[in-house]
């Protein structure tokens, strides 16, 4: 047995054996292949392993089963029909033409274009029930795999099991469900937030707040933890009154903290919240960055063109798309095993919305 074989899961070895026998015409069209027990003895693997391999081959259209008679090789036409070149990308968000979504799609398309595959984009306007119905409909069609940007990853557990039951490879982008292992590609949210808050501290800020946007999402929890750890490791006390975790932010209360000198900087979980804070606080008479330094996360296209150019943590959305498609392909080709969490680097972008503390 080669080193490559040792690295493969046993069920994949069974699949590869069947496929090689078909390719070498040892197993021909409508030829009955060995039974589960025969394969177990032949390849020295368990019957459960054989069953998993044969089930996947049935789902892929390589073999078919006849009750009471066994498994048989499907026609080449059937096999080719099952080898889809379509990848579906499901986005559940606010605006399809959001610059970050467009960059993600460009990244996906860049990878797929090199591998002769086509991309289907399905957009849902932040409605989980529509997202669920859409995914359940898509898995009834012939797809190479699914890329999923979910509005509510924890609720998505309700349909992820259905995808797995059909042996359809999928990768989640940006966010993932808690306590449920999946393949996911995201940026290093914790470290990006840590670097941002550490920068504010180096500018003399000690009264630093945190403002969430969609705190139920895993990236925002990771960014919050990065904020907390940066504060703690610099011996800067955390105060509950500086935490704004609700979707609706009380800007009047926030402005009062700033006017009283109780808060000098605000780290926002994303640029949407930061740009909204910039507008709302400016309307309330708060001068940014003179009275409040403001930091976002994402580096949306609009961040640099805001009335005060926004300092932020940049994540590379095109790379996110490219790496997600790459991981999906590695899964479909059998070169990636187990569930992987791919974390991409971020970088700090300093513009005009931050000012050092004087004196």
XYZ file of C-alpha atoms in Angstrom:
359
model
C 0.000 0.000 0.000
C 1.419 3.431 -0.955
C 1.837 6.390 1.398
C -0.954 8.103 -0.539
C -3.302 5.186 0.225
C -2.423 5.420 3.928
C -3.469 9.071 3.918
C -6.883 8.307 2.397
C -9.913 7.455 4.520
C -10.815 3.799 4.022
C -14.129 4.476 2.307
C -12.312 6.590 -0.287
C -9.941 3.672 -0.950
C -12.974 1.476 -1.684
C -14.387 4.121 -4.034
C -11.051 4.500 -5.806
C -10.800 0.739 -6.235
C -14.248 0.530 -7.848
C -13.528 3.520 -10.100
C -10.170 2.069 -11.200
C -11.803 -1.265 -12.007
C -14.387 0.563 -14.141
C -11.685 2.611 -15.853
C -9.686 -0.548 -16.613
C -12.896 -2.184 -17.844
C -12.650 -4.937 -15.252
C -16.127 -3.831 -14.253
C -18.165 -3.019 -17.357
C -21.608 -1.482 -17.933
C -24.337 -3.331 -16.022
C -21.658 -5.600 -14.535
C -22.482 -6.789 -11.009
C -19.786 -5.626 -8.612
C -18.805 -7.536 -5.423
C -21.138 -7.449 -2.441
C -20.406 -5.594 0.784
C -19.085 -8.757 2.452
C -16.969 -9.618 -0.602
C -15.435 -6.139 -0.644
C -14.785 -6.351 3.117
C -12.709 -9.511 2.659
C -11.057 -8.348 -0.573
C -9.923 -4.947 0.738
C -9.718 -5.775 4.457
C -12.154 -3.058 5.558
C -15.371 -3.065 7.588
C -18.791 -3.538 6.020
C -19.757 -0.055 7.301
C -16.850 1.420 5.324
C -17.928 -0.434 2.188
C -21.535 0.651 2.653
C -20.509 4.341 2.872
C -18.360 4.050 -0.267
C -21.068 2.294 -2.277
C -23.729 4.772 -1.114
C -21.624 7.670 -2.382
C -21.055 5.902 -5.703
C -24.819 5.424 -6.026
C -25.409 9.136 -5.273
C -22.776 10.038 -7.873
C -24.487 7.842 -10.467
C -21.488 5.526 -10.892
C -23.364 2.412 -9.779
C -26.997 1.473 -9.232
C -28.673 -1.053 -6.973
C -31.266 -3.701 -7.713
C -33.125 -4.960 -4.654
C -32.246 -8.576 -3.906
C -29.628 -8.762 -6.658
C -26.812 -6.348 -5.728
C -24.994 -3.325 -7.174
C -24.199 -2.802 -10.847
C -22.100 -0.435 -12.946
C -24.150 2.382 -14.470
C -23.855 3.342 -18.104
C -21.255 5.961 -19.020
C -24.077 8.289 -20.032
C -25.461 8.084 -16.530
C -22.058 8.766 -15.005
C -21.431 11.808 -17.181
C -24.866 13.186 -16.382
C -24.016 12.977 -12.696
C -20.716 14.802 -13.085
C -22.040 18.328 -12.795
C -20.019 21.435 -13.550
C -22.441 23.691 -11.663
C -21.642 25.280 -8.311
C -24.378 27.209 -6.496
C -23.614 30.186 -4.263
C -26.441 31.078 -1.875
C -26.237 34.568 -0.359
C -28.668 35.647 2.317
C -28.005 39.342 2.814
C -29.276 42.890 2.501
C -28.158 44.033 -0.950
C -26.944 41.802 -3.778
C -24.828 44.650 -5.125
C -23.022 45.152 -1.814
C -19.365 45.616 -2.787
C -18.247 42.815 -0.458
C -20.645 40.314 -2.075
C -19.455 41.324 -5.523
C -15.826 40.803 -4.504
C -16.654 37.380 -3.065
C -18.378 36.405 -6.324
C -15.396 37.614 -8.342
C -13.120 35.437 -6.249
C -15.341 32.382 -6.671
C -15.656 32.950 -10.408
C -11.898 33.403 -10.728
C -11.356 29.910 -9.337
C -14.260 28.224 -11.138
C -13.204 29.720 -14.480
C -9.894 27.876 -14.225
C -11.692 24.574 -13.698
C -14.379 24.687 -16.370
C -17.254 25.175 -13.928
C -20.185 27.566 -13.923
C -21.491 29.595 -10.999
C -25.166 29.952 -10.104
C -25.820 32.850 -7.715
C -29.018 32.740 -5.667
C -29.752 35.796 -3.538
C -32.225 35.961 -0.646
C -32.987 39.232 1.098
C -32.071 38.331 4.673
C -35.018 35.938 5.048
C -34.015 32.646 6.644
C -37.152 30.714 5.645
C -36.578 31.669 1.996
C -32.930 30.715 2.380
C -33.915 27.292 3.715
C -36.463 26.654 0.952
C -33.958 27.734 -1.678
C -31.228 25.408 -0.390
C -33.617 22.450 -0.091
C -34.704 23.079 -3.697
C -31.132 23.342 -4.974
C -30.069 20.019 -3.479
C -32.707 18.285 -5.583
C -30.744 19.329 -8.699
C -27.404 18.120 -10.024
C -24.709 20.251 -8.425
C -21.011 19.828 -7.924
C -21.380 21.584 -4.594
C -22.806 24.458 -2.568
C -21.256 27.636 -1.197
C -23.402 29.169 1.543
C -23.368 32.681 3.034
C -26.148 32.331 5.602
C -28.103 35.045 7.399
C -28.503 32.770 10.431
C -25.954 29.930 10.591
C -27.367 28.480 13.814
C -30.818 28.150 12.247
C -29.128 26.705 9.145
C -28.453 23.513 11.107
C -32.033 22.611 10.156
C -31.064 22.169 6.500
C -27.359 21.292 6.707
C -28.282 17.759 7.752
C -30.397 17.444 4.585
C -27.422 18.491 2.452
C -25.201 15.936 4.157
C -27.771 13.164 3.729
C -27.504 13.680 -0.032
C -23.670 13.659 0.105
C -23.508 17.106 -1.507
C -20.263 18.919 -0.628
C -20.723 22.393 0.855
C -18.622 25.182 2.302
C -19.890 28.027 4.465
C -18.467 31.518 3.975
C -17.655 34.089 6.658
C -19.831 32.622 9.411
C -20.676 29.156 10.762
C -23.092 27.562 13.261
C -21.971 27.129 16.865
C -21.363 23.569 18.027
C -21.832 22.107 14.549
C -18.673 21.186 12.591
C -18.664 22.381 8.971
C -16.177 23.375 6.320
C -15.893 27.156 6.559
C -13.657 29.900 5.176
C -13.528 33.120 7.163
C -11.079 35.844 8.087
C -9.148 35.884 11.365
C -11.775 37.961 13.121
C -10.306 37.701 16.601
C -6.795 38.778 15.659
C -8.002 41.523 13.337
C -10.100 43.034 16.138
C -7.259 42.581 18.622
C -4.869 44.503 16.351
C -7.406 47.324 15.904
C -8.039 47.785 19.632
C -4.345 47.446 20.414
C -3.707 50.307 17.966
C -6.292 52.490 19.749
C -4.623 51.741 23.072
C -1.221 52.712 21.634
C -2.793 56.029 20.614
C -3.460 56.676 24.299
C -7.097 55.565 24.423
C -8.274 53.737 27.556
C -11.998 54.460 27.400
C -12.818 52.271 24.386
C -16.303 51.011 23.598
C -17.504 48.098 21.451
C -20.545 48.318 19.159
C -21.976 45.149 17.596
C -24.253 44.939 14.559
C -25.408 41.302 14.328
C -24.040 39.891 17.555
C -25.600 36.456 16.968
C -23.108 35.862 14.123
C -19.858 34.038 14.882
C -17.567 36.686 13.285
C -18.912 39.382 15.606
C -18.484 37.170 18.664
C -14.871 36.546 17.610
C -14.339 40.301 17.113
C -15.821 41.006 20.532
C -13.453 38.453 22.071
C -10.541 40.120 20.245
C -11.616 43.472 21.721
C -11.847 41.999 25.238
C -8.483 40.250 25.031
C -6.692 43.333 23.690
C -8.121 45.396 26.564
C -7.341 42.766 29.184
C -3.782 42.131 27.985
C -3.071 45.868 28.129
C -4.573 46.093 31.650
C -7.341 48.378 30.407
C -10.535 47.806 32.410
C -13.666 46.606 30.612
C -16.861 48.457 31.454
C -20.364 47.178 30.731
C -21.541 50.729 29.997
C -19.129 50.778 27.016
C -20.713 47.718 25.393
C -23.424 48.215 22.775
C -24.487 44.722 21.704
C -28.063 45.318 20.544
C -29.042 45.741 16.900
C -30.570 49.138 17.713
C -27.916 51.405 19.184
C -28.941 54.207 21.542
C -26.959 57.046 19.967
C -28.255 59.648 22.422
C -26.812 57.642 25.333
C -23.596 57.059 23.397
C -23.250 60.775 22.591
C -23.755 61.609 26.273
C -20.833 59.328 27.228
C -18.645 61.076 24.656
C -19.682 64.591 25.712
C -18.934 63.767 29.363
C -15.470 62.510 28.440
C -16.328 58.981 29.586
C -15.688 57.427 26.138
C -12.914 58.474 23.739
C -12.925 55.652 21.157
C -15.392 53.188 19.668
C -14.511 49.931 17.928
C -17.394 48.778 15.713
C -17.923 45.143 14.728
C -18.280 46.151 11.064
C -18.168 49.158 8.771
C -21.965 49.299 8.501
C -22.193 50.063 12.214
C -19.193 52.416 12.097
C -20.555 54.429 9.159
C -23.984 54.604 10.797
C -22.338 55.808 14.036
C -20.425 58.432 12.085
C -23.660 59.814 10.624
C -25.740 59.642 13.805
C -23.124 61.028 16.178
C -22.157 63.838 13.808
C -25.846 64.826 13.646
C -25.824 64.951 17.476
C -22.892 67.351 17.441
C -20.068 64.893 18.173
C -16.860 65.788 16.331
C -15.004 62.801 14.885
C -12.128 62.250 15.525
C -11.684 65.256 17.872
C -14.120 63.960 20.495
C -14.368 60.290 19.470
C -12.021 58.050 17.514
C -13.877 55.522 15.372
C -12.714 52.154 14.035
C -14.642 49.724 11.798
C -14.083 46.252 10.369
C -14.330 45.007 6.729
C -13.064 47.970 4.686
C -16.153 48.418 2.545
C -15.641 50.516 -0.580
C -17.649 53.343 0.993
C -15.415 53.500 4.096
C -12.718 55.539 2.378
C -15.279 57.985 0.948
C -17.151 58.752 4.182
C -17.355 62.371 5.400
C -14.489 61.355 7.707
C -12.493 58.601 5.991
C -12.961 55.527 8.177
C -10.117 53.632 9.821
C -10.900 49.931 9.691
C -9.712 46.339 9.553
C -9.520 45.134 5.984
C -10.643 41.662 5.043
C -10.002 40.393 1.529
C -13.398 39.348 0.189
C -12.098 38.228 -3.216
C -9.657 35.866 -1.489
C -12.521 34.630 0.706
C -14.470 33.667 -2.425
C -11.466 32.094 -4.167
C -10.423 30.015 -1.146
C -14.015 28.859 -0.541
C -14.285 27.546 -4.103
C -10.846 25.951 -3.790
C -11.842 24.147 -0.573
C -15.095 22.977 -2.177
C -13.134 21.463 -5.068
C -10.690 19.731 -2.752
C -13.667 18.163 -0.967
C -15.329 17.019 -4.205
C -12.067 15.558 -5.510
C -11.381 13.692 -2.294
C -8.178 15.542 -1.383
C -9.651 17.219 1.718
C -10.953 15.153 4.625
C -12.654 16.123 7.848
C -14.102 19.551 8.512
C -11.752 22.466 7.934
C -11.854 26.034 9.207
C -9.720 28.195 6.929
C -8.828 31.568 8.460
C -7.552 34.327 6.198
C -5.379 37.238 7.357
C -6.595 40.806 7.808
C -4.739 44.130 7.760
C -5.175 47.409 9.600
C -6.117 50.447 7.493
C -5.626 53.789 9.244
C -7.417 56.825 7.807
C -8.839 60.024 9.334
C -11.291 58.781 11.978
C -8.688 58.212 14.716
C -6.842 60.822 16.743
C -4.332 60.217 19.549
C -5.361 61.218 23.062
C -3.773 64.552 23.939
C -1.707 64.873 27.103
